[in-house]
Amino acid sequence: MKKLAVFASGTGSNFTAIEKAVRSGQIKAELALLVCDRPEAPVIDKAKACGVPTLVLQPKAFPTKAAYEQVILNTLLEKDVFFIALAGYMRLVGSTLLKAFPSRIVNIHPSLLPSFTGLHAIEQAIEAGVKVTGVTIHYVDEGMDTGPILAQQAVEIGDLDTLEAVEARIHEVEHALYPETLAALLNDY
Ligand code: GRF
């Protein structure tokens, strides 16, 4: 069974969706590790509650990004991790990990890329007045929310929609689209 690691910094609703999909057999992989860069992030308890090993680091504690990523890489190699899914990991992946996992790191972003990269993508879409936004899953490269697109799904924005309402619909789409896309990528191996 191929081993999957999830990287997350926050709430972890996508982590939970992926974990459920692994447990149900939709994604044919073992969820071998959660990597988290924020010791206070709620995703850590979610992983612990379902028995997924965690690696929690403080990036500030390392002299360089390469040193921080080298510690992550050592653990990934130790655990024989094959594939990485970023799920709300609020940090650019550096060359240490990109070189070690070529075309084996994917990310989920709450907009129809290439529109609205970076932070607060849902707010950016609402402020821009677009009527359709959505969710993108893409391979990770050295850029911010760049890299070849694997899957996209649209979410409409109504004239009277609140940020919370759009966020809720985006999350609903994410929680189905990410497991489906990971299954399509991993189940072939
Ligand atoms: C998601 O909207 C994802 O697209 C973005 O960060 C958010 C993470 O949410 N990259 P959660 O922590 O999985 O609930």
Coordinates of N, CA and C and ligand atoms in Angstrom, one line a residue:
M1 N 0.9 -1.2 0.0 CA 0.0 0.0 0.0 C 0.9 1.3 0.0
K2 N 0.6 2.2 -0.9 CA 1.4 3.4 -1.0 C 1.1 4.3 0.2
K3 N 2.1 5.0 0.7 CA 1.9 5.8 1.9 C 1.8 7.3 1.5
L4 N 0.8 7.9 2.1 CA 0.4 9.3 1.9 C 0.7 10.1 3.1
A5 N 1.2 11.3 2.9 CA 1.4 12.3 4.0 C 0.5 13.5 3.7
V6 N -0.2 14.0 4.7 CA -0.9 15.3 4.5 C -0.2 16.4 5.3
F7 N -0.1 17.5 4.7 CA 0.5 18.7 5.4 C -0.6 19.7 5.6
A8 N -0.7 20.2 6.8 CA -1.8 21.1 7.1 C -1.4 22.1 8.2
S9 N -2.0 23.3 8.2 CA -1.6 24.3 9.2 C -2.8 24.7 10.1
G10 N -4.0 24.2 9.8 CA -5.2 24.9 10.4 C -6.2 23.9 10.9
T11 N -7.5 24.1 10.5 CA -8.6 23.4 11.0 C -8.6 21.9 10.7
G12 N -8.3 21.6 9.4 CA -8.1 20.2 9.1 C -9.4 19.5 8.6
S13 N -10.3 20.3 8.0 CA -11.5 19.6 7.5 C -11.2 18.8 6.3
N14 N -10.2 19.3 5.5 CA -9.8 18.5 4.3 C -9.0 17.2 4.8
F15 N -8.2 17.4 5.9 CA -7.5 16.2 6.4 C -8.5 15.2 6.8
T16 N -9.6 15.6 7.4 CA -10.6 14.6 7.9 C -11.3 14.0 6.7
A17 N -11.6 14.7 5.6 CA -12.2 14.2 4.4 C -11.2 13.1 3.8
I18 N -9.9 13.4 3.8 CA -9.0 12.5 3.2 C -8.9 11.2 4.1
E19 N -8.8 11.4 5.4 CA -8.7 10.3 6.3 C -9.9 9.4 6.2
K20 N -11.1 9.9 6.0 CA -12.3 9.1 5.9 C -12.2 8.3 4.6
A21 N -11.7 9.0 3.5 CA -11.7 8.3 2.2 C -10.6 7.2 2.2
V22 N -9.6 7.4 3.0 CA -8.6 6.3 3.2 C -9.2 5.1 3.9
R23 N -9.9 5.5 5.0 CA -10.5 4.4 5.9 C -11.6 3.7 5.1
S24 N -12.3 4.3 4.3 CA -13.4 3.6 3.5 C -12.9 2.8 2.3
G25 N -11.6 3.1 2.0 CA -11.0 2.3 0.8 C -11.2 3.1 -0.5
Q26 N -11.8 4.3 -0.4 CA -11.9 5.1 -1.7 C -10.5 5.5 -2.2
I27 N -9.6 5.9 -1.3 CA -8.2 6.1 -1.6 C -7.4 4.9 -1.2
K28 N -6.8 4.3 -2.1 CA -6.1 3.1 -1.8 C -4.6 3.4 -1.4
A29 N -4.5 3.9 -0.1 CA -3.2 4.3 0.4 C -3.3 4.2 1.9
E30 N -2.1 4.3 2.5 CA -2.1 4.4 4.0 C -1.8 5.8 4.4
L31 N -2.6 6.4 5.2 CA -2.3 7.7 5.7 C -1.2 7.6 6.8
A32 N 0.0 7.9 6.4 CA 1.2 7.5 7.2 C 1.6 8.7 8.1
L33 N 1.2 9.9 7.8 CA 1.8 11.1 8.6 C 1.0 12.3 8.3
L34 N 0.8 13.1 9.4 CA 0.3 14.5 9.3 C 1.5 15.4 9.6
V35 N 1.9 16.3 8.7 CA 2.9 17.3 9.0 C 2.3 18.6 9.3
C36 N 2.6 19.2 10.4 CA 1.9 20.5 10.8 C 3.0 21.5 11.2
D37 N 2.8 22.7 10.7 CA 3.8 23.8 11.1 C 3.3 24.8 12.1
R38 N 2.1 24.4 12.7 CA 1.6 25.3 13.8 C 1.2 24.5 15.0
P39 N 1.9 24.5 16.0 CA 1.7 23.6 17.2 C 0.3 23.8 17.8
E40 N -0.4 24.9 17.5 CA -1.7 25.1 18.1 C -2.9 24.8 17.1
A41 N -2.5 24.2 16.0 CA -3.6 24.0 14.9 C -4.5 22.8 15.3
P42 N -5.8 23.0 15.2 CA -6.8 22.0 15.5 C -6.6 20.7 14.7
V43 N -6.0 20.7 13.6 CA -5.8 19.5 12.8 C -5.0 18.5 13.6
I44 N -4.1 18.9 14.5 CA -3.3 17.9 15.2 C -4.1 17.0 16.0
D45 N -5.1 17.5 16.7 CA -5.9 16.6 17.6 C -6.8 15.7 16.7
K46 N -7.2 16.2 15.5 CA -8.0 15.4 14.6 C -7.1 14.2 14.2
A47 N -5.9 14.4 13.9 CA -5.0 13.3 13.4 C -4.8 12.3 14.6
K48 N -4.6 12.9 15.8 CA -4.3 12.0 16.9 C -5.6 11.1 17.2
A49 N -6.8 11.8 17.1 CA -8.0 11.1 17.4 C -8.2 9.9 16.5
C50 N -7.7 9.9 15.3 CA -7.9 8.8 14.4 C -6.6 8.0 14.2
G51 N -5.6 8.2 15.1 CA -4.5 7.3 15.1 C -3.4 7.6 14.0
V52 N -3.5 8.8 13.4 CA -2.5 9.1 12.4 C -1.3 9.8 13.0
P53 N -0.1 9.2 12.8 CA 1.1 9.9 13.4 C 1.3 11.3 13.0
T54 N 1.8 12.1 13.9 CA 2.0 13.6 13.6 C 3.4 14.0 13.7
L55 N 3.8 14.9 12.8 CA 5.1 15.6 13.0 C 4.8 17.1 13.1
V56 N 5.0 17.6 14.2 CA 4.6 19.1 14.4 C 5.9 19.8 14.7
L57 N 6.1 20.8 13.8 CA 7.4 21.6 13.9 C 7.1 23.1 14.0
Q58 N 8.1 23.8 14.5 CA 8.0 25.3 14.5 C 9.0 25.8 13.5
P59 N 8.6 26.2 12.3 CA 9.6 26.6 11.3 C 10.6 27.7 11.9
K60 N 10.1 28.5 12.8 CA 11.0 29.6 13.3 C 12.2 29.0 14.1
A61 N 12.1 27.8 14.5 CA 13.1 27.2 15.3 C 14.3 26.7 14.5
F62 N 14.2 26.8 13.1 CA 15.2 26.4 12.2 C 15.9 27.6 11.6
P63 N 17.2 27.4 11.4 CA 18.0 28.6 10.8 C 17.6 28.9 9.3
T64 N 17.2 27.9 8.6 CA 16.8 28.1 7.2 C 15.6 27.2 6.8
K65 N 15.0 27.5 5.7 CA 13.9 26.7 5.2 C 14.4 25.3 4.9
A66 N 15.6 25.3 4.3 CA 16.1 23.9 3.9 C 16.3 23.1 5.2
A67 N 16.8 23.7 6.3 CA 17.0 22.9 7.5 C 15.6 22.4 8.0
Y68 N 14.6 23.2 8.0 CA 13.3 22.8 8.4 C 12.8 21.7 7.5
E69 N 12.9 21.8 6.2 CA 12.4 20.8 5.3 C 13.2 19.5 5.4
Q70 N 14.5 19.6 5.7 CA 15.3 18.4 5.8 C 14.8 17.5 6.9
V71 N 14.3 18.1 8.0 CA 13.8 17.3 9.1 C 12.5 16.6 8.7
I72 N 11.7 17.3 7.9 CA 10.4 16.7 7.4 C 10.8 15.6 6.5
L73 N 11.8 15.9 5.6 CA 12.1 14.9 4.6 C 12.7 13.6 5.2
N74 N 13.5 13.8 6.3 CA 14.0 12.6 7.0 C 12.8 11.7 7.5
T75 N 11.8 12.3 8.1 CA 10.7 11.6 8.6 C 9.9 10.9 7.4
L76 N 9.7 11.7 6.3 CA 9.0 11.1 5.2 C 9.7 9.9 4.7
L77 N 11.0 10.0 4.6 CA 11.8 8.8 4.1 C 11.8 7.7 5.0
E78 N 11.9 8.0 6.3 CA 11.8 6.9 7.3 C 10.5 6.2 7.3
K79 N 9.4 6.9 7.0 CA 8.1 6.3 6.9 C 7.8 5.8 5.5
D80 N 8.7 5.9 4.6 CA 8.5 5.4 3.2 C 7.3 6.1 2.5
V81 N 7.2 7.4 2.8 CA 6.0 8.1 2.2 C 6.3 8.3 0.7
F82 N 5.2 8.1 -0.1 CA 5.3 8.2 -1.5 C 4.7 9.4 -2.1
F83 N 3.7 10.0 -1.4 CA 2.9 11.1 -2.0 C 2.5 12.1 -0.9
I84 N 2.5 13.3 -1.3 CA 2.1 14.4 -0.3 C 0.9 15.2 -0.8
A85 N -0.1 15.3 0.1 CA -1.2 16.2 -0.2 C -1.2 17.4 0.8
L86 N -1.1 18.6 0.2 CA -1.2 19.8 1.1 C -2.6 20.1 1.2
A87 N -3.0 20.3 2.5 CA -4.5 20.6 2.8 C -4.5 21.8 3.8
G88 N -4.4 23.0 3.2 CA -4.4 24.2 4.1 C -3.0 24.3 4.8
Y89 N -2.0 24.0 4.0 CA -0.6 24.2 4.5 C -0.2 25.6 4.1
M90 N 0.0 26.5 5.0 CA 0.1 27.9 4.7 C 1.5 28.3 4.5
R91 N 2.2 27.6 3.6 CA 3.7 27.8 3.5 C 4.1 27.4 2.1
L92 N 5.0 28.1 1.5 CA 5.5 27.6 0.2 C 6.4 26.4 0.4
V93 N 6.3 25.4 -0.4 CA 7.2 24.2 -0.4 C 8.5 24.6 -1.1
G94 N 9.6 24.3 -0.4 CA 10.9 24.6 -0.9 C 11.5 23.5 -1.7
S95 N 12.7 23.8 -2.2 CA 13.4 22.9 -3.2 C 13.8 21.5 -2.5
T96 N 14.0 21.5 -1.2 CA 14.4 20.3 -0.5 C 13.3 19.2 -0.7
L97 N 12.0 19.6 -0.5 CA 10.9 18.7 -0.7 C 10.5 18.5 -2.1
L98 N 10.6 19.6 -2.9 CA 10.2 19.5 -4.3 C 11.1 18.5 -5.1
K99 N 12.4 18.6 -4.8 CA 13.4 17.7 -5.5 C 13.2 16.3 -5.1
A100 N 12.8 16.1 -3.8 CA 12.7 14.7 -3.3 C 11.4 14.0 -3.7
F101 N 10.4 14.9 -4.1 CA 9.0 14.4 -4.5 C 8.6 15.0 -5.8
P102 N 9.3 14.7 -6.9 CA 8.9 15.3 -8.2 C 7.6 14.8 -8.6
S103 N 6.6 15.7 -8.9 CA 5.3 15.4 -9.4 C 4.6 14.5 -8.4
R104 N 4.9 14.6 -7.1 CA 4.3 13.8 -6.1 C 3.8 14.7 -4.9
I105 N 3.6 16.0 -5.2 CA 3.0 16.9 -4.2 C 1.9 17.6 -4.8
V106 N 0.7 17.5 -4.2 CA -0.5 18.2 -4.8 C -1.0 19.2 -3.7
N107 N -1.8 20.2 -4.2 CA -2.4 21.2 -3.3 C -3.8 21.4 -3.6
I108 N -4.6 21.8 -2.7 CA -6.0 22.3 -2.9 C -6.1 23.8 -2.6
H109 N -6.7 24.5 -3.5 CA -6.8 25.9 -3.4 C -8.3 26.4 -3.6
P110 N -8.8 27.3 -2.8 CA -10.2 27.6 -2.9 C -10.5 28.7 -3.9
S111 N -10.1 28.5 -5.2 CA -10.5 29.4 -6.3 C -10.3 28.6 -7.6
L112 N -10.8 29.2 -8.6 CA -10.5 28.6 -10.0 C -9.2 29.2 -10.4
L113 N -8.1 28.6 -10.1 CA -6.8 29.1 -10.6 C -6.7 29.2 -12.1
P114 N -6.0 30.1 -12.7 CA -5.0 31.0 -12.0 C -5.6 32.2 -11.4
S115 N -6.9 32.4 -11.2 CA -7.5 33.5 -10.5 C -7.3 33.4 -9.0
F116 N -7.1 34.5 -8.3 CA -7.1 34.6 -6.9 C -6.2 33.6 -6.2
T117 N -4.9 33.8 -6.4 CA -3.9 33.0 -5.7 C -3.7 33.6 -4.3
G118 N -3.0 32.8 -3.5 CA -2.5 33.3 -2.2 C -3.6 33.2 -1.2
L119 N -3.5 34.1 -0.2 CA -4.4 34.0 1.0 C -5.7 34.7 0.6
H120 N -6.7 34.3 1.4 CA -8.1 34.9 1.3 C -8.6 34.8 -0.1
A121 N -8.5 33.7 -0.7 CA -9.0 33.6 -2.1 C -10.5 33.7 -2.2
I122 N -11.2 33.3 -1.2 CA -12.7 33.4 -1.3 C -13.1 34.9 -1.2
E123 N -12.5 35.6 -0.2 CA -12.8 37.0 -0.1 C -12.4 37.8 -1.4
Q124 N -11.2 37.4 -1.9 CA -10.8 38.1 -3.2 C -11.8 37.9 -4.3
A125 N -12.4 36.7 -4.4 CA -13.4 36.4 -5.4 C -14.7 37.3 -5.2
I126 N -15.1 37.3 -3.9 CA -16.3 38.1 -3.6 C -16.1 39.6 -3.9
E127 N -14.9 40.1 -3.4 CA -14.6 41.5 -3.7 C -14.5 41.8 -5.1
A128 N -14.0 40.9 -5.9 CA -13.9 41.2 -7.4 C -15.3 41.1 -8.1
G129 N -16.3 40.6 -7.4 CA -17.6 40.6 -7.9 C -17.8 39.5 -9.0
V130 N -17.0 38.4 -8.9 CA -17.2 37.3 -9.9 C -18.4 36.5 -9.5
K131 N -19.1 36.0 -10.5 CA -20.3 35.2 -10.2 C -20.0 33.7 -10.0
V132 N -18.8 33.3 -10.4 CA -18.4 31.9 -10.3 C -17.0 31.9 -9.8
T133 N -16.8 31.1 -8.7 CA -15.4 30.8 -8.2 C -15.4 29.3 -8.1
G134 N -14.5 28.7 -7.3 CA -14.5 27.3 -7.2 C -13.3 26.7 -6.5
V135 N -12.9 25.5 -6.8 CA -11.9 24.8 -6.1 C -10.9 24.2 -7.2
T136 N -9.6 24.3 -6.9 CA -8.6 23.7 -7.8 C -7.7 22.8 -7.1
I137 N -7.4 21.7 -7.7 CA -6.4 20.8 -7.2 C -5.3 20.8 -8.2
H138 N -4.0 21.0 -7.8 CA -2.9 21.1 -8.7 C -1.7 20.6 -8.2
Y139 N -0.7 20.2 -9.1 CA 0.6 19.8 -8.7 C 1.3 21.0 -8.1
V140 N 2.2 20.8 -7.2 CA 2.9 21.9 -6.5 C 4.2 22.1 -7.2
D141 N 4.5 23.4 -7.5 CA 5.9 23.7 -8.0 C 6.4 24.8 -7.1
E142 N 7.5 25.5 -7.5 CA 8.1 26.5 -6.6 C 7.2 27.8 -6.4
G143 N 6.2 28.0 -7.3 CA 5.4 29.2 -7.2 C 4.3 29.1 -6.2
M144 N 3.5 30.2 -6.0 CA 2.4 30.2 -5.1 C 1.1 29.9 -5.9
D145 N 0.6 28.7 -5.6 CA -0.6 28.2 -6.3 C -0.5 28.2 -7.8
T146 N 0.7 27.9 -8.2 CA 0.9 27.6 -9.7 C 1.1 26.1 -9.8
G147 N 1.5 25.6 -10.9 CA 1.7 24.2 -11.1 C 0.5 23.6 -11.9
P148 N 0.8 22.5 -12.6 CA -0.3 22.0 -13.5 C -1.5 21.6 -12.8
I149 N -2.7 22.0 -13.4 CA -4.0 21.7 -12.8 C -4.4 20.3 -13.0
L150 N -4.9 19.7 -11.9 CA -5.4 18.3 -12.0 C -6.9 18.3 -12.1
A151 N -7.6 19.1 -11.3 CA -9.1 19.1 -11.2 C -9.6 20.4 -10.8
Q152 N -10.8 20.8 -11.3 CA -11.4 22.0 -10.9 C -12.9 21.8 -10.8
Q153 N -13.6 22.5 -9.9 CA -15.0 22.5 -9.9 C -15.5 23.9 -9.5
A154 N -16.5 24.3 -10.2 CA -17.1 25.6 -10.0 C -18.0 25.7 -8.8
V155 N -18.1 26.9 -8.2 CA -19.1 27.2 -7.2 C -19.6 28.6 -7.5
E156 N -20.9 28.7 -7.6 CA -21.5 30.0 -7.9 C -21.5 30.9 -6.7
I157 N -21.5 32.2 -7.0 CA -21.6 33.2 -5.9 C -22.9 34.1 -6.2
G158 N -23.8 34.0 -5.3 CA -25.1 34.7 -5.5 C -24.9 36.2 -5.1
D159 N -25.8 37.1 -5.6 CA -25.7 38.5 -5.3 C -25.7 38.8 -3.8
L160 N -26.5 38.0 -3.1 CA -26.7 38.2 -1.6 C -25.9 37.3 -0.7
D161 N -25.0 36.5 -1.4 CA -24.2 35.6 -0.6 C -23.3 36.2 0.4
T162 N -23.2 35.6 1.6 CA -22.2 36.0 2.6 C -20.9 35.2 2.4
L163 N -19.9 35.7 3.0 CA -18.6 35.0 2.9 C -18.8 33.6 3.5
E164 N -19.5 33.5 4.6 CA -19.6 32.2 5.3 C -20.4 31.2 4.4
A165 N -21.4 31.7 3.7 CA -22.2 30.8 2.8 C -21.3 30.3 1.7
V166 N -20.5 31.2 1.1 CA -19.6 30.7 0.0 C -18.6 29.8 0.5
E167 N -18.0 30.1 1.6 CA -17.0 29.2 2.3 C -17.6 27.8 2.5
A168 N -18.8 27.8 3.0 CA -19.4 26.5 3.3 C -19.5 25.7 2.0
R169 N -20.0 26.3 0.9 CA -20.1 25.6 -0.3 C -18.8 25.2 -0.9
I170 N -17.8 26.0 -0.8 CA -16.5 25.7 -1.3 C -15.9 24.5 -0.5
H171 N -16.1 24.5 0.8 CA -15.6 23.3 1.6 C -16.3 22.0 1.2
E172 N -17.6 22.1 1.0 CA -18.4 20.9 0.6 C -17.8 20.3 -0.7
V173 N -17.5 21.2 -1.6 CA -16.9 20.7 -2.9 C -15.5 20.2 -2.6
E174 N -14.7 20.9 -1.8 CA -13.4 20.4 -1.5 C -13.4 19.0 -0.9
H175 N -14.3 18.8 0.0 CA -14.3 17.5 0.7 C -14.7 16.3 -0.1
A176 N -15.3 16.6 -1.3 CA -15.6 15.5 -2.2 C -14.5 15.4 -3.3
L177 N -14.1 16.6 -3.8 CA -13.2 16.6 -5.0 C -11.7 16.2 -4.6
Y178 N -11.3 16.5 -3.4 CA -9.9 16.2 -3.0 C -9.8 14.6 -2.9
P179 N -10.6 14.0 -2.1 CA -10.5 12.5 -2.1 C -10.7 11.8 -3.5
E180 N -11.6 12.3 -4.3 CA -11.7 11.7 -5.7 C -10.5 11.9 -6.5
T181 N -9.9 13.1 -6.4 CA -8.7 13.3 -7.2 C -7.5 12.5 -6.7
L182 N -7.4 12.4 -5.3 CA -6.3 11.6 -4.8 C -6.5 10.1 -5.1
A183 N -7.7 9.7 -5.1 CA -8.0 8.3 -5.5 C -7.6 8.0 -6.9
A184 N -7.9 9.0 -7.8 CA -7.5 8.8 -9.2 C -6.0 8.8 -9.4
L185 N -5.3 9.6 -8.6 CA -3.8 9.6 -8.7 C -3.2 8.4 -8.1
L186 N -3.7 8.0 -7.0 CA -3.0 6.9 -6.2 C -3.4 5.5 -6.5
N187 N -4.7 5.3 -6.9 CA -5.2 4.0 -7.0 C -4.6 3.2 -8.2
D188 N -3.9 4.0 -9.1 CA -3.3 3.3 -10.3 C -2.0 2.6 -9.9
Y189 N -1.4 3.0 -8.8 CA -0.1 2.5 -8.5 C -0.2 1.1 -7.9
Ligands
GRF1 C1 -9.1 25.0 2.3 O1 -10.1 25.9 1.9 C2 -8.1 24.9 1.2 O2 -8.5 25.0 -0.1 C3 -7.1 26.0 1.6 O3 -7.1 26.0 3.0 C4 -8.3 25.6 3.5 C5 -8.0 24.6 4.5 O4 -9.2 24.2 5.2 N1 -5.8 25.7 1.0 P1 -9.1 23.0 6.2 O5 -8.0 23.3 7.3 O6 -8.9 21.7 5.5 O7 -10.5 23.0 6.9

